[in-house]
Short mmCIF file of C-alpha atoms in Angstrom, two decimals:
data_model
loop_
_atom_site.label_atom_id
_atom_site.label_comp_id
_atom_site.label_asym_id
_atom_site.label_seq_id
_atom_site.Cartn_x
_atom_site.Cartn_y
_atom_site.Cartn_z
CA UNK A 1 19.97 249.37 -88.53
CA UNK A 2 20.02 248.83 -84.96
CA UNK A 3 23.26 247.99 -82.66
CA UNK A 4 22.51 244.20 -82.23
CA UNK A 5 23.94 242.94 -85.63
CA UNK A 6 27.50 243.61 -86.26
CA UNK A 7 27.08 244.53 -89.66
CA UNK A 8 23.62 246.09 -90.27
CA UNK A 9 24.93 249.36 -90.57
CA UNK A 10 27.06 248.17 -93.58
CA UNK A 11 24.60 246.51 -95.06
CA UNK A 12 22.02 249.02 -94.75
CA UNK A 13 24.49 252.14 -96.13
CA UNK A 14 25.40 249.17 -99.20
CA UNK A 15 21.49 248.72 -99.93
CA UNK A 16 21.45 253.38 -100.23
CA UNK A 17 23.82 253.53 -101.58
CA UNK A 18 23.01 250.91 -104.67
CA UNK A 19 19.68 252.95 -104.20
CA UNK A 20 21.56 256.03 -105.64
CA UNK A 21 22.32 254.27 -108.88
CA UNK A 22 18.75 252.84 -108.78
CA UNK A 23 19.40 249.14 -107.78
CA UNK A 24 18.31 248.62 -104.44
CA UNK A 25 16.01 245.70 -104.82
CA UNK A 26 19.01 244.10 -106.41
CA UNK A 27 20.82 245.04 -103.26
CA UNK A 28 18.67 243.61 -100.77
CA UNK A 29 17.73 240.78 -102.50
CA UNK A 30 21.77 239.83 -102.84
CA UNK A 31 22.19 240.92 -99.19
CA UNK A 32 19.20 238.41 -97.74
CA UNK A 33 19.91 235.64 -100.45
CA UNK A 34 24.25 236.02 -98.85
CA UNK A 35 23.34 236.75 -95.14
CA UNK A 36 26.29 234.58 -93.95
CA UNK A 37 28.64 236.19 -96.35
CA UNK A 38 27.90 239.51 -94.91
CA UNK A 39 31.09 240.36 -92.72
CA UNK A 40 33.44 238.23 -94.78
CA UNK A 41 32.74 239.17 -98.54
CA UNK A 42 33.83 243.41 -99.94
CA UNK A 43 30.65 245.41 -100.12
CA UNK A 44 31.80 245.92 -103.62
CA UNK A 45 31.11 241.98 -104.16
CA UNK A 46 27.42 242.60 -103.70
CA UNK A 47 27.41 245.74 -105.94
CA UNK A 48 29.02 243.63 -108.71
CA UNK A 49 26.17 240.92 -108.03
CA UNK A 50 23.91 243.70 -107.87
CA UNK A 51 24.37 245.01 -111.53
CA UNK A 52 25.37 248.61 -109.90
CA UNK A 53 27.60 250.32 -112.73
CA UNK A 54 29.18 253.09 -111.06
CA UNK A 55 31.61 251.09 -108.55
CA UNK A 56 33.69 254.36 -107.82
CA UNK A 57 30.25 255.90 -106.78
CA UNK A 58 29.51 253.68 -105.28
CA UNK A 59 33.34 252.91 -102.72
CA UNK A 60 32.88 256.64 -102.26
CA UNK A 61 29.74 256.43 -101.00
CA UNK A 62 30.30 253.53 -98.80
CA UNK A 63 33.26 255.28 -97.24
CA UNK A 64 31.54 258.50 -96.40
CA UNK A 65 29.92 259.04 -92.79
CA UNK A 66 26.66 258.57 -91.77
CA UNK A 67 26.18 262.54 -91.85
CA UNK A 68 25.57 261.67 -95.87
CA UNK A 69 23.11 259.23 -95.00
CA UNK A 70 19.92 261.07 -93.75
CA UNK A 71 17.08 258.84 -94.90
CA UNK A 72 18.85 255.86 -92.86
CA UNK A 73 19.60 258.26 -89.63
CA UNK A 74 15.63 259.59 -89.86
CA UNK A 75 14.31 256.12 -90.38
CA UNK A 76 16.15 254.26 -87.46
CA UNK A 77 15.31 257.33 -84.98
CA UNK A 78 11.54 256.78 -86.09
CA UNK A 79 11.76 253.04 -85.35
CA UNK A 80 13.60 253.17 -81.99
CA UNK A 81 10.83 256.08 -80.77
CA UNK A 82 8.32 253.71 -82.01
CA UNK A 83 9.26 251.01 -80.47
CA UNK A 84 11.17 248.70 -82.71
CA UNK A 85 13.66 245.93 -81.23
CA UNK A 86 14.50 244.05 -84.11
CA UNK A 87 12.91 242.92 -87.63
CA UNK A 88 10.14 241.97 -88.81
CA UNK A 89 8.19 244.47 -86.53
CA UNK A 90 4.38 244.66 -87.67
CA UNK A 91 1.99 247.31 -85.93
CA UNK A 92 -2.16 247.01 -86.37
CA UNK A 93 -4.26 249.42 -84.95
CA UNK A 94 -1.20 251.64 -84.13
CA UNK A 95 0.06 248.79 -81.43
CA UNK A 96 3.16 246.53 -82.25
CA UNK A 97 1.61 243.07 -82.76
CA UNK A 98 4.26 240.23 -81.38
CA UNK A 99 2.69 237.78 -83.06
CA UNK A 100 5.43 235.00 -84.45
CA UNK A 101 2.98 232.18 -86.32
CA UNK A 102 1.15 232.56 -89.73
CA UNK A 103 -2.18 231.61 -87.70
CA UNK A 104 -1.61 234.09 -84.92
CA UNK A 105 -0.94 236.48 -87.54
CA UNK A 106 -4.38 235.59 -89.03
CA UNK A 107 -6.14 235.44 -86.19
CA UNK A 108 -5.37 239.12 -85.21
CA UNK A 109 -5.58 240.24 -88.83
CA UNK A 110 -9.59 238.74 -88.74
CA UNK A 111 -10.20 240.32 -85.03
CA UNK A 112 -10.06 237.22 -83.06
CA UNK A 113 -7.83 236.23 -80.27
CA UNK A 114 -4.97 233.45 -80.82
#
């Protein structure tokens, strides 16, 4: 999560820790599907629409720090030393490609300039 969305931090500890109980997919798929609910609907909404069981587990999870969330500290340190400013961010060839169009996409996938 980086600081330029108000609740990315949220979402991203909701979408670990439905990944403890083994529903993540379910997680983000709720989260993208509700974007503009995000902010304004419980976290526990999306775990009910998620199918996670353990809703205690899941509160006291949510409530902890983000000491208890490793994977999520590691991962945003790797993307902000990489490079990353926002989402999607695709590299090739070990560069960040800034592409924003299918066909540019293409083009650089198949070597050619767009």
């Amino acid at each position: 999560p980086l600081g330029s969305r108000e609740h990315a931090l949220g979402a991203t500890k909701a979408a670990e820790c439905a990944r403890r109980q083994d529903r993540f997919e379910d997680m983000y798929h709720i989260l993208f599907a509700q974007q503009e609910a995000i902010g304004s609907v419980p976290w526990q909404d999306f775990a009910i629409l998620s199918d996670v069981v353990g809703l205690d587990a899941f509160a006291l999870c949510m409530s902890q720090d983000m000491g208890h969330f490793d994977m999520i500290s590691r991962g945003r340190d790797l993307g902000i030393a990489n490079g990353v400013m926002g989402t999607p961010t695709v590299w090739m060839d070990g560069r960040v490609v800034s592409h924003r169009t299918v066909s540019q996409f293409r083009a650089a996938f198949e070597g050619e300039s767009p």
